[in-house]
Amino acid sequence: MIKPLRKAVLPVAGLGTRFLPATKAMAKEMLPVVDKPLIQYAVEEARAAGIQQFCLVTGRGKTAIVEHFDIAYELESTLRARAKDAELALLREAQLPPGAVVTVRQQEPLGLGHAIWCARAFIGEDPFAILLPDDLVLSETPCTMQLADAYYQTGGCVVAVTEVPREQTNRYGILDIGHEDGRLVEVRGLVEKPRPEDAPSNLSIIGRYVLMPQVLEHLSRMERGAGNEVQLTDAMAKLIGHVPFHGLRFEGRRFDCGDKVGFLEAQIAFALKRPEMAGAVRSFLKNYV
Ligand code: G1P
């Protein structure tokens, strides 16, 4: 029996050093693309895929992220008194039902694998999605929904993948692939951040996963990998051969918002999707090319 996918873990403890000074006193996940913080895109994408329970793996200085999904009573009553209905609706969109969010702390930056392991009590025995809010996906069907569909089809782990230039394999988790069936590719191996000459392919994992809880057993050993961190990729690799494991060439475009240029590109791409501003954006862009 394939268990329903209802849980998501969102690691948000990162220091955001690539965005200093903006992230000196503010969580990088609160940086907006157009007018919505990165974390809200991730939560909305997960909810569209049927996720109902969220675990934010936070660290010091990240409370604004949790507040963002709360009820903002004072703001709501002020907006109501001023009959600002559209703005009120925007506030409500950024509100999660009671009990839908829990937080755990990752006290030390020991890696993505360690962050996921910190959520072990939340995950329990259930399948779960992971969304890394730095990765933003623009697609017809929300990326996590595409992964969920593939999970219900295969009953195992599914990671969203995309091709990257060979010289960039050392930035990502890279797949060793077997049989391909449409958008689904069989995963035969996984390597975290291999040098281009060692990479088994140029198919990289983006920050969207559906994983089986067995990954926690491997994470609990706290073995260090690339960068001397506890790597999620290494623990996932140990599941290959024990549970179905696929990569999904998702439909859509990924923007790496952990990178300044990627973040700027996301602003443009998402702004051009907004009818109320697309024209103005397109016309000012002409001044720069
Ligand atoms: C993490 C993962 C990596 C994955 C990437 C996607 O790396 O470790 O396998 O390809 O996210 O964004 P990080 O970006 O944390 O270095």
Tab-separated table of C-alpha atoms and ligand atoms in Angstrom:
chain	number	residue	atom	x	y	z
A	1	MET	CA	0.000	0.000	0.000
A	2	ILE	CA	1.305	3.439	-0.930
A	3	LYS	CA	0.924	5.839	1.977
A	4	PRO	CA	-0.491	9.299	1.226
A	5	LEU	CA	2.054	12.122	1.077
A	6	ARG	CA	1.009	14.694	3.682
A	7	LYS	CA	4.233	15.930	5.265
A	8	ALA	CA	6.950	18.308	4.141
A	9	VAL	CA	10.219	19.322	5.739
A	10	LEU	CA	11.626	22.738	4.867
A	11	PRO	CA	15.194	23.333	5.992
A	12	VAL	CA	15.549	27.053	6.737
A	13	ALA	CA	18.456	27.187	9.161
A	14	GLY	CA	21.049	28.355	6.595
A	15	LEU	CA	22.957	31.532	7.354
A	16	GLY	CA	22.452	33.100	3.940
A	17	THR	CA	26.024	34.363	3.778
A	18	ARG	CA	25.792	34.784	0.004
A	19	PHE	CA	23.233	37.545	0.526
A	20	LEU	CA	24.984	39.637	3.134
A	21	PRO	CA	24.355	42.339	4.159
A	22	ALA	CA	20.660	41.770	3.317
A	23	THR	CA	20.609	38.686	5.522
A	24	LYS	CA	22.477	40.146	8.482
A	25	ALA	CA	19.291	40.515	10.557
A	26	MET	CA	16.799	38.854	8.216
A	27	ALA	CA	16.249	35.256	7.141
A	28	LYS	CA	17.202	34.685	3.499
A	29	GLU	CA	13.968	32.710	3.090
A	30	MET	CA	12.066	35.962	3.674
A	31	LEU	CA	13.649	37.629	0.637
A	32	PRO	CA	10.814	38.412	-1.764
A	33	VAL	CA	10.528	37.477	-5.404
A	34	VAL	CA	8.309	40.289	-6.700
A	35	ASP	CA	6.207	40.587	-3.527
A	36	LYS	CA	6.192	37.159	-1.928
A	37	PRO	CA	8.888	35.659	0.285
A	38	LEU	CA	10.705	32.577	-0.979
A	39	ILE	CA	9.355	30.494	1.886
A	40	GLN	CA	5.765	31.245	0.889
A	41	TYR	CA	6.336	30.028	-2.663
A	42	ALA	CA	7.611	26.747	-1.213
A	43	VAL	CA	4.700	26.344	1.207
A	44	GLU	CA	2.119	27.144	-1.487
A	45	GLU	CA	3.750	24.676	-3.858
A	46	ALA	CA	3.622	21.954	-1.210
A	47	ARG	CA	0.001	22.663	-0.298
A	48	ALA	CA	-0.962	22.405	-3.966
A	49	ALA	CA	0.458	18.865	-3.839
A	50	GLY	CA	-1.734	17.882	-0.873
A	51	ILE	CA	0.826	18.518	1.870
A	52	GLN	CA	-0.924	19.379	5.142
A	53	GLN	CA	1.821	19.251	7.756
A	54	PHE	CA	4.961	21.337	7.672
A	55	CYS	CA	8.148	21.104	9.650
A	56	LEU	CA	10.462	24.097	9.442
A	57	VAL	CA	13.996	23.247	10.475
A	58	THR	CA	15.075	26.615	11.815
A	59	GLY	CA	17.965	28.198	13.623
A	60	ARG	CA	18.689	31.373	15.517
A	61	GLY	CA	17.228	34.553	14.037
A	62	LYS	CA	14.606	32.790	11.950
A	63	THR	CA	11.435	33.520	13.922
A	64	ALA	CA	10.056	35.865	11.233
A	65	ILE	CA	9.557	32.823	9.014
A	66	VAL	CA	7.248	31.191	11.547
A	67	GLU	CA	5.397	34.458	12.196
A	68	HIS	CA	4.810	34.845	8.498
A	69	PHE	CA	2.340	31.931	8.537
A	70	ASP	CA	0.567	33.057	11.702
A	71	ILE	CA	-2.507	35.269	12.133
A	72	ALA	CA	-1.493	38.953	12.139
A	73	TYR	CA	-4.356	40.302	14.305
A	74	GLU	CA	-3.307	43.955	14.463
A	75	LEU	CA	-2.580	44.201	10.774
A	76	GLU	CA	-5.842	42.428	9.955
A	77	SER	CA	-7.971	44.730	12.072
A	78	THR	CA	-6.294	47.833	10.663
A	79	LEU	CA	-6.839	46.614	7.114
A	80	ARG	CA	-10.451	45.703	7.908
A	81	ALA	CA	-11.106	49.175	9.354
A	82	ARG	CA	-9.736	50.670	6.148
A	83	ALA	CA	-11.749	48.264	3.946
A	84	LYS	CA	-8.574	47.001	2.289
A	85	ASP	CA	-10.078	43.699	1.181
A	86	ALA	CA	-7.479	42.766	-1.421
A	87	GLU	CA	-4.659	43.221	1.081
A	88	LEU	CA	-6.580	41.243	3.694
A	89	ALA	CA	-6.896	38.393	1.226
A	90	LEU	CA	-3.120	38.467	0.691
A	91	LEU	CA	-2.581	38.205	4.449
A	92	ARG	CA	-4.865	35.188	4.668
A	93	GLU	CA	-3.033	33.473	1.807
A	94	ALA	CA	0.062	33.559	3.965
A	95	GLN	CA	-1.689	31.891	6.895
A	96	LEU	CA	-1.583	28.191	7.648
A	97	PRO	CA	-4.324	26.277	9.497
A	98	PRO	CA	-3.893	25.764	13.260
A	99	GLY	CA	-1.367	23.064	13.995
A	100	ALA	CA	-0.102	22.809	10.432
A	101	VAL	CA	3.405	24.069	11.239
A	102	VAL	CA	5.914	22.784	13.701
A	103	THR	CA	9.486	23.908	14.059
A	104	VAL	CA	12.585	22.099	15.171
A	105	ARG	CA	15.967	23.687	15.650
A	106	GLN	CA	19.121	22.692	13.923
A	107	GLN	CA	21.552	23.939	16.514
A	108	GLU	CA	24.700	23.544	14.443
A	109	PRO	CA	25.229	23.896	10.676
A	110	LEU	CA	26.270	20.282	10.070
A	111	GLY	CA	24.704	19.921	6.634
A	112	LEU	CA	21.421	19.269	4.844
A	113	GLY	CA	21.352	15.639	5.970
A	114	HIS	CA	21.675	16.717	9.583
A	115	ALA	CA	18.868	19.280	9.111
A	116	ILE	CA	16.517	16.559	7.830
A	117	TRP	CA	17.529	14.235	10.665
A	118	CYS	CA	16.527	16.983	13.131
A	119	ALA	CA	12.939	16.518	11.817
A	120	ARG	CA	12.901	12.754	12.561
A	121	ALA	CA	10.141	12.920	15.217
A	122	PHE	CA	7.921	14.837	12.777
A	123	ILE	CA	8.604	12.415	9.925
A	124	GLY	CA	7.990	9.264	11.953
A	125	GLU	CA	7.150	6.358	9.631
A	126	ASP	CA	5.701	8.431	6.809
A	127	PRO	CA	6.854	9.411	3.337
A	128	PHE	CA	7.736	13.096	3.213
A	129	ALA	CA	8.585	15.862	0.791
A	130	ILE	CA	11.557	18.178	1.153
A	131	LEU	CA	11.532	21.645	-0.368
A	132	LEU	CA	14.631	23.814	-0.295
A	133	PRO	CA	13.165	27.331	-0.501
A	134	ASP	CA	16.257	28.672	-2.314
A	135	ASP	CA	15.191	26.736	-5.371
A	136	LEU	CA	12.188	28.344	-7.015
A	137	VAL	CA	10.369	26.540	-9.816
A	138	LEU	CA	8.200	28.221	-12.415
A	139	SER	CA	5.952	25.595	-13.979
A	140	GLU	CA	2.440	24.851	-15.192
A	141	THR	CA	1.998	22.072	-12.620
A	142	PRO	CA	3.634	22.817	-9.256
A	143	CYS	CA	6.893	20.865	-9.057
A	144	THR	CA	6.026	19.081	-5.792
A	145	MET	CA	2.732	17.963	-7.340
A	146	GLN	CA	4.683	16.467	-10.241
A	147	LEU	CA	6.851	14.604	-7.714
A	148	ALA	CA	3.813	13.477	-5.709
A	149	ASP	CA	2.209	12.064	-8.879
A	150	ALA	CA	5.414	10.150	-9.626
A	151	TYR	CA	5.521	8.899	-6.019
A	152	TYR	CA	1.958	7.551	-6.235
A	153	GLN	CA	2.991	5.802	-9.434
A	154	THR	CA	6.277	4.301	-8.178
A	155	GLY	CA	5.748	4.059	-4.408
A	156	GLY	CA	9.328	5.070	-3.682
A	157	CYS	CA	11.756	7.974	-3.567
A	158	VAL	CA	11.548	10.588	-6.318
A	159	VAL	CA	13.843	13.582	-6.749
A	160	ALA	CA	13.357	16.447	-9.203
A	161	VAL	CA	16.233	16.635	-11.657
A	162	THR	CA	17.511	18.895	-14.384
A	163	GLU	CA	20.536	18.991	-16.646
A	164	VAL	CA	23.353	21.366	-15.682
A	165	PRO	CA	26.500	22.327	-17.598
A	166	ARG	CA	29.283	19.787	-16.926
A	167	GLU	CA	31.451	22.382	-15.227
A	168	GLN	CA	28.745	22.910	-12.584
A	169	THR	CA	28.389	19.323	-11.324
A	170	ASN	CA	30.427	20.253	-8.240
A	171	ARG	CA	27.543	22.409	-6.999
A	172	TYR	CA	24.862	19.702	-6.917
A	173	GLY	CA	23.859	16.137	-6.140
A	174	ILE	CA	24.382	14.206	-9.401
A	175	LEU	CA	22.617	11.068	-10.657
A	176	ASP	CA	24.011	7.903	-12.127
A	177	ILE	CA	21.085	6.868	-14.284
A	178	GLY	CA	19.713	3.661	-15.701
A	179	HIS	CA	16.507	3.025	-17.610
A	180	GLU	CA	14.457	6.051	-18.739
A	181	ASP	CA	10.687	6.032	-19.070
A	182	GLY	CA	9.374	9.381	-20.295
A	183	ARG	CA	10.220	11.935	-17.630
A	184	LEU	CA	11.099	9.253	-15.062
A	185	VAL	CA	14.680	8.032	-14.834
A	186	GLU	CA	15.868	5.101	-12.791
A	187	VAL	CA	18.487	6.161	-10.243
A	188	ARG	CA	21.440	3.757	-10.011
A	189	GLY	CA	23.697	5.965	-7.968
A	190	LEU	CA	23.982	9.422	-6.416
A	191	VAL	CA	27.071	11.524	-5.790
A	192	GLU	CA	27.198	14.814	-3.917
A	193	LYS	CA	29.053	17.611	-5.682
A	194	PRO	CA	31.404	15.526	-7.866
A	195	ARG	CA	34.137	17.196	-9.904
A	196	PRO	CA	33.102	17.395	-13.582
A	197	GLU	CA	35.586	14.656	-14.511
A	198	ASP	CA	34.149	12.314	-11.856
A	199	ALA	CA	30.454	13.063	-12.432
A	200	PRO	CA	28.419	10.048	-13.633
A	201	SER	CA	26.132	12.398	-15.635
A	202	ASN	CA	25.143	16.039	-15.753
A	203	LEU	CA	21.690	15.370	-14.320
A	204	SER	CA	21.447	17.273	-11.042
A	205	ILE	CA	19.052	17.161	-8.115
A	206	ILE	CA	17.150	20.374	-7.477
A	207	GLY	CA	15.723	21.220	-4.075
A	208	ARG	CA	12.587	19.066	-4.352
A	209	TYR	CA	12.391	15.514	-3.008
A	210	VAL	CA	9.902	12.867	-1.966
A	211	LEU	CA	11.657	10.431	0.349
A	212	MET	CA	10.885	7.329	2.352
A	213	PRO	CA	11.409	7.473	6.126
A	214	GLN	CA	14.115	4.773	5.944
A	215	VAL	CA	16.542	7.520	4.940
A	216	LEU	CA	16.604	8.541	8.609
A	217	GLU	CA	18.326	5.303	9.655
A	218	HIS	CA	21.234	6.222	7.405
A	219	LEU	CA	21.262	9.869	8.467
A	220	SER	CA	21.425	8.874	12.115
A	221	ARG	CA	24.946	7.503	11.570
A	222	MET	CA	26.065	11.108	10.959
A	223	GLU	CA	28.685	10.061	8.425
A	224	ARG	CA	30.420	13.084	6.949
A	225	GLY	CA	30.609	13.541	3.184
A	226	ALA	CA	31.428	16.384	0.765
A	227	GLY	CA	32.511	19.553	2.584
A	228	ASN	CA	32.732	17.488	5.807
A	229	GLU	CA	28.947	17.829	6.121
A	230	VAL	CA	26.273	15.197	6.772
A	231	GLN	CA	24.972	14.920	3.221
A	232	LEU	CA	21.380	13.992	2.427
A	233	THR	CA	22.546	12.690	-0.952
A	234	ASP	CA	24.820	10.088	0.687
A	235	ALA	CA	22.000	8.774	2.902
A	236	MET	CA	19.626	8.655	-0.094
A	237	ALA	CA	22.201	6.708	-2.082
A	238	LYS	CA	22.030	3.956	0.556
A	239	LEU	CA	18.317	3.428	-0.220
A	240	ILE	CA	18.967	2.546	-3.859
A	241	GLY	CA	18.162	-1.117	-4.400
A	242	HIS	CA	16.005	-1.231	-1.254
A	243	VAL	CA	13.166	1.097	-2.287
A	244	PRO	CA	12.170	2.252	-5.802
A	245	PHE	CA	14.255	5.347	-6.589
A	246	HIS	CA	13.670	7.684	-9.517
A	247	GLY	CA	14.620	11.064	-10.829
A	248	LEU	CA	11.882	13.135	-12.432
A	249	ARG	CA	12.750	15.479	-15.265
A	250	PHE	CA	10.173	17.968	-14.054
A	251	GLU	CA	8.311	20.307	-16.355
A	252	GLY	CA	9.268	23.905	-15.617
A	253	ARG	CA	12.256	26.148	-14.935
A	254	ARG	CA	14.312	26.197	-11.785
A	255	PHE	CA	15.848	29.397	-10.454
A	256	ASP	CA	18.662	29.130	-7.941
A	257	CYS	CA	17.695	31.969	-5.626
A	258	GLY	CA	20.630	31.202	-3.350
A	259	ASP	CA	22.718	32.839	-6.055
A	260	LYS	CA	22.478	36.575	-6.732
A	261	VAL	CA	22.171	36.298	-10.494
A	262	GLY	CA	19.680	33.424	-10.217
A	263	PHE	CA	17.664	35.485	-7.755
A	264	LEU	CA	17.581	38.468	-10.116
A	265	GLU	CA	16.526	36.251	-13.001
A	266	ALA	CA	13.702	34.826	-10.869
A	267	GLN	CA	12.467	38.385	-10.194
A	268	ILE	CA	12.222	39.043	-13.914
A	269	ALA	CA	10.693	35.682	-14.831
A	270	PHE	CA	8.047	35.864	-12.093
A	271	ALA	CA	7.286	39.542	-12.792
A	272	LEU	CA	6.703	38.712	-16.458
A	273	LYS	CA	4.067	36.176	-15.334
A	274	ARG	CA	2.106	38.907	-13.559
A	275	PRO	CA	-0.429	40.513	-15.912
A	276	GLU	CA	-0.524	43.777	-13.930
A	277	MET	CA	3.193	44.446	-14.376
A	278	ALA	CA	4.422	42.307	-17.273
A	279	GLY	CA	4.062	45.122	-19.818
A	280	ALA	CA	5.909	47.679	-17.724
A	281	VAL	CA	8.715	45.216	-16.927
A	282	ARG	CA	9.108	44.184	-20.544
A	283	SER	CA	9.334	47.792	-21.656
A	284	PHE	CA	11.979	48.850	-19.088
A	285	LEU	CA	14.024	45.736	-19.854
A	286	LYS	CA	14.543	47.098	-23.367
A	287	ASN	CA	16.681	49.837	-21.846
A	288	TYR	CA	19.211	47.304	-20.617
A	289	VAL	CA	19.798	44.933	-23.498
B	1	G1P	C1	21.801	20.808	-1.797
B	1	G1P	C2	22.019	19.308	-1.996
B	1	G1P	C3	22.369	19.021	-3.447
B	1	G1P	C4	21.283	19.587	-4.355
B	1	G1P	C5	21.098	21.093	-4.086
B	1	G1P	C6	19.907	21.637	-4.858
B	1	G1P	O1	23.048	21.461	-1.972
B	1	G1P	O2	23.053	18.868	-1.120
B	1	G1P	O3	22.471	17.628	-3.642
B	1	G1P	O4	21.656	19.380	-5.703
B	1	G1P	O5	20.827	21.318	-2.691
B	1	G1P	O6	19.789	23.006	-4.701
B	1	G1P	P1	23.324	22.961	-1.415
B	1	G1P	O7	22.654	23.883	-2.373
B	1	G1P	O8	22.728	23.001	-0.052
B	1	G1P	O9	24.808	23.092	-1.429
